Short mmCIF file of C-alpha atoms and ligand atoms in Angstrom, two decimals:
data_model
loop_
_atom_site.label_atom_id
_atom_site.label_comp_id
_atom_site.label_asym_id
_atom_site.label_seq_id
_atom_site.Cartn_x
_atom_site.Cartn_y
_atom_site.Cartn_z
CA UNK T 59 4.40 -0.14 -39.31
CA UNK T 60 1.91 -0.73 -36.51
CA UNK T 61 1.93 2.14 -34.02
CA UNK T 62 0.27 1.80 -30.63
CA UNK T 63 -0.81 5.15 -29.21
CA UNK T 64 -1.78 5.33 -25.55
CA UNK T 65 -1.72 7.87 -22.73
CA UNK T 66 -2.50 8.36 -19.05
CA UNK T 67 -4.90 11.31 -19.34
CA UNK T 68 -7.67 9.13 -20.72
CA UNK T 69 -9.15 8.30 -24.10
CA UNK T 70 -10.96 11.62 -24.44
CA UNK T 71 -7.83 13.74 -24.02
CA UNK T 72 -7.12 16.17 -26.87
CA UNK T 73 -3.44 15.27 -26.51
CA UNK T 74 -4.17 11.66 -27.44
CA UNK T 75 -6.07 12.75 -30.55
CA UNK T 76 -3.29 15.16 -31.58
CA UNK T 77 -0.72 12.35 -31.27
CA UNK T 78 -2.86 9.89 -33.18
CA UNK T 79 -3.38 12.36 -36.01
CA UNK T 80 0.33 13.28 -36.13
CA UNK T 81 1.29 9.61 -36.55
CA UNK T 82 -1.43 8.64 -39.03
CA UNK T 83 0.91 9.23 -41.96
CA UNK T 84 3.85 7.44 -40.31
CA UNK T 85 2.15 4.04 -39.96
CA UNK T 86 -1.09 2.32 -39.03
CA UNK T 87 -2.17 3.73 -35.68
CA UNK T 88 -4.15 1.80 -33.07
CA UNK T 89 -5.36 3.55 -29.93
CA UNK T 90 -5.83 1.87 -26.56
CA UNK T 91 -6.17 4.26 -23.64
CA UNK T 92 -7.56 4.38 -20.11
CA UNK T 93 -11.26 5.25 -19.94
CA UNK T 94 -10.48 8.05 -17.47
CA UNK T 95 -7.58 10.12 -16.23
CA UNK T 96 -4.94 7.81 -14.70
CA UNK T 97 -2.17 10.40 -14.38
CA UNK T 98 0.54 9.77 -11.76
CA UNK T 99 -0.27 6.05 -11.58
CA UNK T 100 3.26 5.26 -12.78
CA UNK T 101 3.87 1.57 -13.55
CA UNK T 102 0.70 0.30 -11.90
CA UNK T 103 -0.95 -2.76 -13.45
CA UNK T 104 -4.27 -4.47 -12.76
CA UNK T 105 -3.82 -7.91 -11.20
CA UNK T 106 -6.82 -8.38 -8.89
CA UNK T 107 -9.57 -7.97 -11.45
CA UNK T 108 -10.33 -8.49 -15.13
CA UNK T 109 -10.31 -5.58 -17.55
CA UNK T 110 -13.14 -3.96 -19.46
CA UNK T 111 -12.31 -3.00 -23.02
CA UNK T 112 -14.81 -0.88 -24.90
CA UNK T 113 -14.83 0.15 -28.55
CA UNK T 114 -15.18 3.93 -28.68
CA UNK T 115 -14.88 6.66 -31.27
CA UNK T 116 -12.42 9.55 -31.02
CA UNK T 117 -13.49 13.12 -31.76
CA UNK T 118 -12.33 12.77 -35.38
CA UNK T 119 -14.48 9.66 -35.88
CA UNK T 120 -11.60 7.16 -35.76
CA UNK T 121 -11.96 3.98 -33.67
CA UNK T 122 -10.18 3.42 -30.35
CA UNK T 123 -10.30 1.11 -27.37
CA UNK T 124 -10.98 2.43 -23.87
CA UNK T 125 -10.17 0.26 -20.86
CA UNK T 126 -10.62 0.54 -17.12
CA UNK T 127 -7.00 -0.58 -16.82
CA UNK T 128 -3.89 1.51 -16.37
CA UNK T 129 -1.61 2.95 -19.06
CA UNK T 130 0.73 -0.05 -18.68
CA UNK T 131 -2.30 -2.38 -18.97
CA UNK T 132 -3.06 -0.71 -22.31
CA UNK T 133 0.34 -1.72 -23.69
CA UNK T 134 -0.02 -5.23 -22.24
CA UNK T 135 -3.43 -5.61 -23.88
CA UNK T 136 -1.92 -4.68 -27.24
CA UNK T 137 1.10 -6.92 -26.84
CA UNK T 138 -1.00 -9.90 -25.75
CA UNK T 139 -3.29 -9.95 -28.75
CA UNK T 140 -6.12 -7.44 -28.35
CA UNK T 141 -5.16 -5.99 -31.73
CA UNK T 142 -5.04 -8.02 -34.94
CA UNK T 143 -1.33 -7.29 -35.21
CA UNK T 144 1.07 -6.62 -32.36
CA UNK T 145 2.56 -3.12 -32.27
CA UNK T 146 5.99 -2.30 -33.71
CA UNK T 147 6.33 0.85 -31.59
CA UNK T 148 4.64 2.39 -28.54
CA UNK T 149 4.02 6.15 -28.42
CA UNK T 150 2.47 7.58 -25.26
CA UNK T 151 0.90 11.03 -24.85
CA UNK T 152 0.62 13.78 -25.62
CA UNK T 153 0.46 14.32 -21.89
CA UNK T 154 -1.31 17.48 -20.72
CA UNK T 155 1.63 18.75 -18.70
CA UNK T 156 5.38 18.26 -18.52
CA UNK T 157 7.15 15.13 -17.27
CA UNK T 158 10.56 16.41 -16.22
CA UNK T 159 13.27 15.32 -13.82
CA UNK T 160 12.16 13.10 -10.94
CA UNK T 161 8.53 13.46 -12.05
CA UNK T 162 9.10 10.71 -14.62
CA UNK T 163 8.99 8.17 -11.78
CA UNK T 164 5.34 9.10 -11.09
CA UNK T 165 4.29 9.49 -14.71
CA UNK T 166 1.83 7.09 -16.32
CA UNK T 167 2.78 8.54 -19.70
CA UNK T 168 6.42 7.53 -19.29
CA UNK T 169 5.43 4.23 -17.64
CA UNK T 170 3.43 3.13 -20.70
CA UNK T 171 6.41 3.82 -22.94
CA UNK T 172 8.66 1.93 -20.53
CA UNK T 173 6.40 -1.08 -20.98
CA UNK T 174 7.15 -0.87 -24.69
CA UNK T 175 10.90 -0.94 -23.98
CA UNK T 176 10.38 -3.88 -21.62
CA UNK T 177 8.71 -5.72 -24.51
CA UNK T 178 11.70 -4.94 -26.75
CA UNK T 179 9.83 -2.30 -28.74
CA UNK T 180 10.87 1.23 -29.64
CA UNK T 181 9.02 3.66 -27.39
CA UNK T 182 8.45 7.40 -27.14
CA UNK T 183 6.72 9.39 -24.38
CA UNK T 184 5.45 12.86 -25.28
CA UNK T 185 4.46 15.65 -22.88
CA UNK T 186 3.37 19.24 -23.45
CA UNK T 187 3.49 22.26 -21.15
CA UNK T 188 0.27 24.35 -21.10
CA UNK T 189 0.66 27.60 -23.04
CA UNK T 190 -1.18 29.85 -20.63
CA UNK T 191 -3.05 30.06 -17.35
CA UNK T 192 -6.01 27.84 -16.60
CA UNK T 193 -9.10 28.77 -18.61
CA UNK T 194 -11.61 27.50 -16.07
CA UNK T 195 -11.99 28.23 -12.37
CA UNK T 196 -11.24 24.69 -11.19
CA UNK T 197 -7.84 24.84 -12.85
CA UNK T 198 -8.45 21.59 -14.74
CA UNK T 199 -8.66 23.16 -18.20
CA UNK T 200 -5.53 24.66 -19.69
CA UNK T 201 -4.87 25.78 -23.25
CA UNK T 202 -2.49 23.48 -25.13
CA UNK T 203 -0.86 23.94 -28.51
CA UNK T 204 0.46 20.58 -29.71
CA UNK T 205 1.58 21.67 -33.20
CA UNK T 206 5.34 21.96 -32.60
CA UNK T 207 5.71 18.72 -30.65
CA UNK T 208 3.33 16.80 -32.95
CA UNK T 209 5.41 17.56 -36.04
CA UNK T 210 8.61 16.83 -34.11
CA UNK T 211 7.36 13.42 -32.97
CA UNK T 212 6.18 12.66 -36.51
CA UNK T 213 9.83 12.91 -37.60
CA UNK T 214 11.31 11.34 -34.47
CA UNK T 215 9.33 8.07 -34.43
CA UNK T 216 10.84 6.67 -37.68
CA UNK T 217 14.35 7.38 -36.31
CA UNK T 218 13.63 5.58 -33.04
CA UNK T 219 12.19 2.63 -34.98
CA UNK T 220 15.38 2.22 -37.02
CA UNK T 221 17.05 -1.12 -36.31
CA UNK T 222 20.25 0.70 -35.29
CA UNK T 223 18.51 2.60 -32.49
CA UNK T 224 19.22 0.96 -29.10
CA UNK T 225 16.23 -1.17 -28.07
CA UNK T 226 16.60 -0.53 -24.34
CA UNK T 227 16.23 3.23 -24.80
CA UNK T 228 12.95 5.06 -24.28
CA UNK T 229 12.81 8.61 -25.62
CA UNK T 230 10.97 11.12 -23.44
CA UNK T 231 9.97 14.30 -25.28
CA UNK T 232 8.79 17.45 -23.49
CA UNK T 233 7.66 20.59 -25.29
CA UNK T 234 7.52 24.16 -23.92
CA UNK T 235 4.19 25.97 -23.71
CA UNK T 236 4.94 28.67 -26.26
CA UNK T 237 3.61 29.29 -29.78
CA UNK T 238 5.03 26.75 -32.29
CA UNK T 239 6.93 29.38 -34.28
CA UNK T 240 8.79 30.42 -31.11
CA UNK T 241 10.17 26.93 -30.42
CA UNK T 242 13.75 27.41 -31.55
CA UNK T 243 15.14 23.87 -31.50
CA UNK T 244 15.09 20.44 -29.91
CA UNK T 245 17.88 19.53 -27.50
CA UNK T 246 19.12 16.22 -26.10
CA UNK T 247 18.99 16.53 -22.33
CA UNK T 248 19.48 14.64 -19.08
CA UNK T 249 16.89 14.37 -16.31
CA UNK T 250 17.09 17.28 -13.91
CA UNK T 251 16.38 17.06 -10.20
CA UNK T 252 13.15 18.20 -8.60
CA UNK T 253 12.76 20.04 -5.32
CA UNK T 254 9.33 19.10 -3.98
CA UNK T 255 7.74 21.57 -1.57
CA UNK T 256 4.85 19.46 -0.36
CA UNK T 257 2.83 19.99 2.78
CA UNK T 258 0.28 17.97 4.71
CA UNK T 259 -3.03 19.61 5.51
CA UNK T 260 -5.76 18.20 7.74
CA UNK T 261 -9.01 18.69 5.85
CA UNK T 262 -11.60 17.14 8.14
CA UNK T 263 -12.14 14.74 11.03
CA UNK T 264 -14.89 12.13 11.52
CA UNK T 265 -14.46 10.14 14.73
CA UNK T 266 -11.32 7.99 14.34
CA UNK T 267 -10.91 8.99 10.73
CA UNK T 268 -9.02 12.02 9.50
CA UNK T 269 -8.84 13.29 5.95
CA UNK T 270 -5.56 14.77 4.77
CA UNK T 271 -4.48 16.53 1.63
CA UNK T 272 -0.91 16.36 0.40
CA UNK T 273 -0.22 19.22 -1.95
CA UNK T 274 2.35 21.80 -2.88
CA UNK T 275 4.42 23.10 -5.70
CA UNK T 276 7.76 22.00 -7.04
CA UNK T 277 10.87 23.74 -8.25
CA UNK T 278 14.11 22.25 -9.55
CA UNK T 279 17.87 22.48 -9.21
CA UNK T 280 19.27 24.78 -11.90
CA UNK T 281 21.48 22.64 -14.09
CA UNK T 282 22.72 23.31 -17.60
CA UNK T 283 21.88 20.51 -20.00
CA UNK T 284 18.89 19.29 -17.98
CA UNK T 285 15.38 18.80 -19.33
CA UNK T 286 14.21 21.74 -17.14
CA UNK T 287 16.91 23.91 -18.70
CA UNK T 288 15.75 23.15 -22.26
CA UNK T 289 12.11 23.95 -21.44
CA UNK T 290 13.13 27.25 -19.83
CA UNK T 291 15.01 28.13 -23.01
CA UNK T 292 11.89 27.47 -25.09
CA UNK T 293 13.33 24.28 -26.59
CA UNK T 294 11.90 20.80 -27.00
CA UNK T 295 13.65 18.52 -24.53
CA UNK T 296 14.57 15.00 -25.71
CA UNK T 297 15.76 12.67 -22.93
CA UNK T 298 16.82 9.06 -23.43
CA UNK T 299 15.77 6.88 -20.48
CA UNK T 300 16.51 3.25 -19.73
CA UNK T 301 15.11 0.65 -17.44
CA UNK T 302 18.23 -0.44 -15.57
CA UNK T 303 17.83 1.11 -12.11
CA UNK T 304 20.94 -0.58 -10.71
CA UNK T 305 23.33 1.91 -9.12
CA UNK T 306 26.75 0.51 -10.08
CA UNK T 307 28.66 2.74 -7.63
CA UNK T 308 26.23 1.65 -4.92
CA UNK T 309 27.24 -1.96 -5.61
CA UNK T 310 30.86 -1.04 -4.85
CA UNK T 311 29.84 0.68 -1.60
CA UNK T 312 27.83 -2.36 -0.47
CA UNK T 313 30.71 -4.69 -1.35
CA UNK T 314 33.11 -2.56 0.71
CA UNK T 315 30.66 -2.71 3.63
CA UNK T 316 30.83 -6.50 3.29
CA UNK T 317 27.07 -6.91 3.46
CA UNK T 318 27.65 -10.51 2.39
CA UNK T 319 28.85 -11.26 5.93
CA UNK T 320 25.93 -9.59 7.75
CA UNK T 321 23.71 -12.67 7.94
CA UNK T 322 23.72 -13.69 11.62
CA UNK T 323 25.13 -17.24 12.06
CA UNK T 324 22.12 -18.39 14.15
CA UNK T 325 19.66 -17.56 11.36
CA UNK T 326 21.63 -19.34 8.63
CA UNK T 327 20.01 -22.68 7.94
CA UNK T 328 22.22 -25.63 8.90
CA UNK T 329 21.64 -27.47 5.63
CA UNK T 330 22.53 -24.38 3.62
CA UNK T 331 19.00 -23.60 2.37
MN1 LIG F 192 -1.22 12.71 -17.49
#
């Protein structure tokens, strides 16, 4: 089995290495990852320029590709022939931080896995909560313990690759930031709902230009059975996601509003085009 491992934190992330090493025994792992942190880039792809791909070496001496493209570009590179064999499964992560609730729409980690699903491949996204406060003053460095989620994903990937597993389903895994022996179980969850408390702050002004910072923290609606709920209980959260964004009840509402008749007669082309 050919396993493509990618991420959005960049090729030097310890989470990427932990995932690669966890999956080494499951199949043949290839690594293609962004050359720098591309977190929160979601489903972005590179269309206005070509892509650099560089052969690099991970901290354990194994080979990898680094690209100046996005996480989704990494999966496209693999699917379009960068590797000798095309991947059988896409596994993205381990992200340094959770991807819960509405956050999945911003996540590059989840987006890369979604690209796998779009290509008809099994796909898993893996995210880990830090297990303590920041260990440097800038707040960029947090302690992470990947052991519980790494062994879980090692067992999960073969299940997701089984022919009976639905091909349109991406599995998003989130692990709580507690010691591995305190993780009690893994639970199937639904996406919870975020409450974003963002604010806009004027940082500086230069003539006609102003520099703003958008920042803030986020909470969530308490909801039993949600991914947030599992993490708060110290459990690994396992959420199936799919790509079909169509709101079926919204279709009924629009039909009842007869939007089909809204086109003004004067704008409708006489020859029906
Ligand atoms: Mn990230």
